[in-house]
Coordinates of C-alpha atoms in Angstrom, one line a residue:
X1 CA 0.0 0.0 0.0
X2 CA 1.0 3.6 -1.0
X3 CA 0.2 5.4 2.2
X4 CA 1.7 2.5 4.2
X5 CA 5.5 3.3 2.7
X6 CA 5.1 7.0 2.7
X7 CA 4.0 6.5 6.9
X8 CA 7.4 4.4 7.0
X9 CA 9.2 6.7 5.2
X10 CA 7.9 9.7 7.6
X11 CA 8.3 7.9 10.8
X12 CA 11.9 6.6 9.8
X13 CA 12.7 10.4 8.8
X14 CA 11.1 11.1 12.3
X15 CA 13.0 9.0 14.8
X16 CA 16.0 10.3 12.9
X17 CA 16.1 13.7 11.9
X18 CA 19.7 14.5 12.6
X19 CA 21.1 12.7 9.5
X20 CA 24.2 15.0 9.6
X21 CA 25.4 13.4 13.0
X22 CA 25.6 10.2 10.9
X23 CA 29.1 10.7 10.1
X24 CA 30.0 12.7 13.2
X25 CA 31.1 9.0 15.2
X26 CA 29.3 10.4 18.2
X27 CA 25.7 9.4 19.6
X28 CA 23.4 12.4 19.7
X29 CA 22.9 14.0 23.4
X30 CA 19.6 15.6 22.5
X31 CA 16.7 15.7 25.7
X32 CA 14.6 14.0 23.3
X33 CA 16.8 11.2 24.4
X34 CA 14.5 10.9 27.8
X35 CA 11.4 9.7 25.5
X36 CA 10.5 6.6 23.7
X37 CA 9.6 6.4 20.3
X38 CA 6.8 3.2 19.6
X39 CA 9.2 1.5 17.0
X40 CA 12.8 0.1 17.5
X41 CA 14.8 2.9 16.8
X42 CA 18.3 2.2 18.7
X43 CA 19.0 5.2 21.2
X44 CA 22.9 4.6 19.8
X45 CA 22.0 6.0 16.2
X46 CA 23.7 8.9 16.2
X47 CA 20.6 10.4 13.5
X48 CA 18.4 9.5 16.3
X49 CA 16.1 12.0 18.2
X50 CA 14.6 9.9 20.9
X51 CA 15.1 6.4 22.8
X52 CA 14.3 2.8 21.3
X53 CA 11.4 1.3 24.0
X54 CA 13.3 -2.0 24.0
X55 CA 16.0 -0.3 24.6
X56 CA 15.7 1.8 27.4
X57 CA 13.6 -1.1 29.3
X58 CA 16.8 -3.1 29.1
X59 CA 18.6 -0.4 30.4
X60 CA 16.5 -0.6 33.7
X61 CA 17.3 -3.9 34.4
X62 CA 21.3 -3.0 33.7
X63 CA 24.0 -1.8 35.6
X64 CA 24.7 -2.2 39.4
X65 CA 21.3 -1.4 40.6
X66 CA 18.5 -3.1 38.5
X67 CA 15.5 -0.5 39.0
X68 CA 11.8 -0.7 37.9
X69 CA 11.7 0.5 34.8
X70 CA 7.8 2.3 35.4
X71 CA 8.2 5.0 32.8
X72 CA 9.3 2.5 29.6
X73 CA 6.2 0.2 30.5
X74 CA 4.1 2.6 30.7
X75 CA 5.1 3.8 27.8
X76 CA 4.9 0.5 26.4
X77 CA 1.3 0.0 27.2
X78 CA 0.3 3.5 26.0
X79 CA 1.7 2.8 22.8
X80 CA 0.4 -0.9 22.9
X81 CA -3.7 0.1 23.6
X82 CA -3.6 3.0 21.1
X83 CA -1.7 1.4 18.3
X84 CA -1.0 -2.5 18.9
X85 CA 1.1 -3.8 15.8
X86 CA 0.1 -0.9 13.8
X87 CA 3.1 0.6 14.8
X88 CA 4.8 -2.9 13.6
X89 CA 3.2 -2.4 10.1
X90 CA 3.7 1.5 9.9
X91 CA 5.9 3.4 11.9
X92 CA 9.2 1.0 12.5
X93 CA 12.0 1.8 10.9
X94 CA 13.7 -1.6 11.7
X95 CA 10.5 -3.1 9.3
X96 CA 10.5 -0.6 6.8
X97 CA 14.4 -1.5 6.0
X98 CA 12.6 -5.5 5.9
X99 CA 10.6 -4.5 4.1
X100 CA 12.4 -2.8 1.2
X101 CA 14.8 -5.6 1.1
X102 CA 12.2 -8.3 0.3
X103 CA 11.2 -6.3 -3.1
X104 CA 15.0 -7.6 -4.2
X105 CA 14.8 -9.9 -7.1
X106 CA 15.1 -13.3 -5.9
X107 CA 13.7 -16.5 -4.5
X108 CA 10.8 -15.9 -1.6
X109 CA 9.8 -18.6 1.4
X110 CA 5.9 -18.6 1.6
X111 CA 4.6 -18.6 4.9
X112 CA 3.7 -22.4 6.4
X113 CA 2.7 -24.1 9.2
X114 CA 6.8 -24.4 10.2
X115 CA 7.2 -20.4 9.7
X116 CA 4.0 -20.1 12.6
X117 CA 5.5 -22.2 14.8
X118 CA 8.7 -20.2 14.2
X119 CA 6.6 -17.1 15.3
X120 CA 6.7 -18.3 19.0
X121 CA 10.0 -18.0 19.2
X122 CA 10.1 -14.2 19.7
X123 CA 8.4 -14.8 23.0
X124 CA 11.0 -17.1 23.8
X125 CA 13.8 -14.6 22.8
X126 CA 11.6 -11.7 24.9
X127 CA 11.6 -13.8 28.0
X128 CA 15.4 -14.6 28.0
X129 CA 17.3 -11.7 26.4
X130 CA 15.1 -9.0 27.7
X131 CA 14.1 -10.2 31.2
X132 CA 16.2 -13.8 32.6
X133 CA 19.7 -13.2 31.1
X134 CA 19.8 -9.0 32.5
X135 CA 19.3 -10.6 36.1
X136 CA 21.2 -13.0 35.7
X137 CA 24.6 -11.8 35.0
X138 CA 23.4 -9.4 37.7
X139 CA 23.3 -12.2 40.0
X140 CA 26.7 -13.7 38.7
X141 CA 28.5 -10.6 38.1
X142 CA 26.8 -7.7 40.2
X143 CA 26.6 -5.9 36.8
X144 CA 23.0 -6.2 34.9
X145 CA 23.5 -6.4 31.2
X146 CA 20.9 -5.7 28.3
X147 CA 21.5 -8.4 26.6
X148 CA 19.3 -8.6 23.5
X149 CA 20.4 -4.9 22.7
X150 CA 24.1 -6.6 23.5
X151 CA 24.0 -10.1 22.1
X152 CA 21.2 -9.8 19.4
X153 CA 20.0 -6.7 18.1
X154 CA 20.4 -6.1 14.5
X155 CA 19.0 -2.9 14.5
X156 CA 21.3 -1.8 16.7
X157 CA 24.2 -2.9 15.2
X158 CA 23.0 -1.3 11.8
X159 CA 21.7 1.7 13.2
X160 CA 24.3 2.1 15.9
X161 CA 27.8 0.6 15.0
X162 CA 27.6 1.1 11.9
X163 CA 28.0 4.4 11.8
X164 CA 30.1 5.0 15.1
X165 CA 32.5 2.5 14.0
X166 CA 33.1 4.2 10.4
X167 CA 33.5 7.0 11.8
X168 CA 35.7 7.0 15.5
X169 CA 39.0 5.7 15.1
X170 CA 38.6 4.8 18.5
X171 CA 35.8 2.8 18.9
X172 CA 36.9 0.7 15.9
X173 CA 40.1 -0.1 17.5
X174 CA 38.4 -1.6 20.7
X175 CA 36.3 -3.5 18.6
X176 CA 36.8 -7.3 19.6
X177 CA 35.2 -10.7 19.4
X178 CA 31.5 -9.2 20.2
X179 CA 31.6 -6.6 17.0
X180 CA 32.5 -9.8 15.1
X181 CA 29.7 -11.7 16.3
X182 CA 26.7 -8.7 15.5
X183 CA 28.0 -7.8 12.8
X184 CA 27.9 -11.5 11.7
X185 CA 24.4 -11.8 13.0
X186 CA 23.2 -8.7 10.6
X187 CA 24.5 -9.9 7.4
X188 CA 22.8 -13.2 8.1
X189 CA 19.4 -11.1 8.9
X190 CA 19.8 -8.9 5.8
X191 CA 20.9 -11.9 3.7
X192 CA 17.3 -13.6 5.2
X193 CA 15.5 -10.5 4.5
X194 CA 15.8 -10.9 0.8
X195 CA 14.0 -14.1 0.9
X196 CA 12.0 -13.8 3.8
X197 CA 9.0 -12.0 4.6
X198 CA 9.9 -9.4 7.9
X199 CA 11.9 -12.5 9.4
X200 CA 13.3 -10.6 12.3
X201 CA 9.7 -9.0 13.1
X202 CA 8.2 -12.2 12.5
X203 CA 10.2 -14.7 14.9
X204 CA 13.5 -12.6 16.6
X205 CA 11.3 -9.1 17.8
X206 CA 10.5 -8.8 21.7
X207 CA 9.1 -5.5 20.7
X208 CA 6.6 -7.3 18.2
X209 CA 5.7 -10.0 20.7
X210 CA 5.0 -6.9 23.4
X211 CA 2.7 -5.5 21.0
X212 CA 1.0 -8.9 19.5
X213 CA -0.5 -9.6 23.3
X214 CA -2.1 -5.9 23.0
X215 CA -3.5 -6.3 20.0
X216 CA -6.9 -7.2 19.9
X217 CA -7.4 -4.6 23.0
X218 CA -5.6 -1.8 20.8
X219 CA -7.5 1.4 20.0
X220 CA -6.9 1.3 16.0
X221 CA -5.9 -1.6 14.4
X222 CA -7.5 -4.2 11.4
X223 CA -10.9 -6.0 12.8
X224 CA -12.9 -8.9 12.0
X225 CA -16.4 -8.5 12.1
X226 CA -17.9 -11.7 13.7
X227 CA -21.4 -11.9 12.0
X228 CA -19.9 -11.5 8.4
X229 CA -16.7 -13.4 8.9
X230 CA -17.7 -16.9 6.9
X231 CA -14.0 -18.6 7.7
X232 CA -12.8 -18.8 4.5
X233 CA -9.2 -18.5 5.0
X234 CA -8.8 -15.9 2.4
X235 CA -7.6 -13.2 4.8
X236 CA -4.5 -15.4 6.1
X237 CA -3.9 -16.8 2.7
X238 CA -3.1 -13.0 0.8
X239 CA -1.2 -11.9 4.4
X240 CA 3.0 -12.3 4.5
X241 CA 2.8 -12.5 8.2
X242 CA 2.5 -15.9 10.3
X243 CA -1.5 -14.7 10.7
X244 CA -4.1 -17.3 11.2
X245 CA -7.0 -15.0 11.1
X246 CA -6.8 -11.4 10.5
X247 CA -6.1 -9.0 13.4
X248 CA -5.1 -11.4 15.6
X249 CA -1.5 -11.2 17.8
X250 CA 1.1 -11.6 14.4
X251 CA -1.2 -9.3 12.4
X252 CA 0.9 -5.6 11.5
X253 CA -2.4 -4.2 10.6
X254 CA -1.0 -3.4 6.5
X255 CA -4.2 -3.5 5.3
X256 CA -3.3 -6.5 2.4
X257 CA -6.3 -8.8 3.4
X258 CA -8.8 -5.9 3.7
X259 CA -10.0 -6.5 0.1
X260 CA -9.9 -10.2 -0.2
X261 CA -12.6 -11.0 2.2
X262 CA -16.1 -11.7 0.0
X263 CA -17.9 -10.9 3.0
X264 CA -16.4 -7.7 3.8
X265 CA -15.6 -8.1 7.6
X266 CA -12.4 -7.1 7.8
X267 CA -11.7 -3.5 8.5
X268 CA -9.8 -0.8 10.4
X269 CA -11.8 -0.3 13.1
X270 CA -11.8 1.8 16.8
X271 CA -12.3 0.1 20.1
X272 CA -15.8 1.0 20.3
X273 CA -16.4 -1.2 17.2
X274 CA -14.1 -4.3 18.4
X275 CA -16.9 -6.1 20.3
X276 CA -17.7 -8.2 17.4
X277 CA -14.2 -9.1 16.4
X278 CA -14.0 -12.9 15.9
X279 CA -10.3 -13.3 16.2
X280 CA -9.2 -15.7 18.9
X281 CA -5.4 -15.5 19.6

């Protein structure tokens, strides 16, 4: 859809407006800094205007003293009930890049029963990375770490190393067995990206899998009319994601399926319409 790339574009543009820092080697101090965008956005871009949500919870549970991180969820759970995966589908950064990279030339994986199993695992990263292994190295080591932002992230390492390391001398030169290893893990994501469909959003994302269990309660978001929904299958069939039905916790919200239902049900609706959504997730 049109207005669905021109809303990435914008939002991309948005979370980084200081494109001239890119080539400065030097992350941007701005007091936007203290707020969270809805979309991962690393904080260490140095084109970036505001904090990555993932991010910045991670950072809570870091360092010597682990602290609730109240604000981030918050946050979170504002940007969750308003928007759900809609910001997934229209204002991340990390899956517009996906995105563009799929429309290479080449081979694609359809989705399967084996690529919705795969889905699950983004819980699975969520639970370790972003909330066992910070503790426990706190535990072990008396120092938290955020370790999907540390061990995983490919967003980070694109947005963030990238251009720090290009550009400080320095950094590059304490660059050791860790810078190997993400930078590693990206080319394998962008090399995936290609042939996959979103992989990272569909099976790595803790952000995604935050926002799938606040879907169906989101304020805007696609909607499956109950009374006019007939089953057919048609929805999940034209959709890229790992969806079963439209709107339910892997749906982005793109719009695609909205006109290959016969029947009509599907739509963008508001919360005050979402009584009669049939999708059970």
């Amino acid at each position: 859809m049109a207005k669905r790339t021109i809303a990435q574009f914008f939002s991309t543009l948005l979370y980084n407006p200081y494109l001239s820092n890119l080539t400065g080697g030097r992350i941007s101090r701005e007091w936007t800094k203290n707020i969270c965008v809805p979309g991962l956005n690393c904080y260490s871009c140095p084109a970036a205007a505001a904090a990555c949500p993932l991010g910045s919870l991670q950072s809570f549970f870091s360092g010597a003293v682990p602290k609730f991180p109240a604000y981030v969820l918050g946050t979170m759970l504002l940007f969750g009930l308003l928007l759900g995966r809609v910001i997934c589908g229209w204002a991340c950064p990390f899956g517009f890049l996906q995105e563009l990279l799929h429309k290479l030339p080449g081979p694609k994986l359809k989705k399967s029963k084996l690529t919705q199993r795969l889905s699950r695992l983004k819980y699975l990263w969520a639970v370790v990375f972003v909330l066992i292994l910070p503790f426990a190295f706190f535990f072990m080591t008396g120092i938290g770490v955020p370790a999907f932002c540390k061990f995983i992230c490919p967003a980070g390492t694109l947005e963030g190393a990238v251009p720090l390391l290009s550009f400080n001398p320095m950094l590059r030169s304490a660059a050791g067995w860790l810078t190997v290893w993400k930078f590693s893990l990206l080319t394998v994501f962008l090399i995936l990206m290609i042939f996959i469909y979103r992989p990272f959003c569909r099976w790595f994302c803790p952000l995604g899998a935050f926002y799938g269990l606040l879907n169906k309660y989101a304020l805007l978001g696609i909607t499956v009319n109950a009374s006019s929904c007939i089953h057919c299958g048609k929805c999940a069939a034209v959709c890229k994601m790992d969806t079963k039905i439209a709107g339910d916790h892997e749906c982005i919200s793109c719009g695609s399926c909205i006109s290959s239902c016969p029947t009509q049900a599907i739509q963008f609706h508001r919360l005050s319409n979402k009584n009669n959504e049939s999708s059970k997730t």
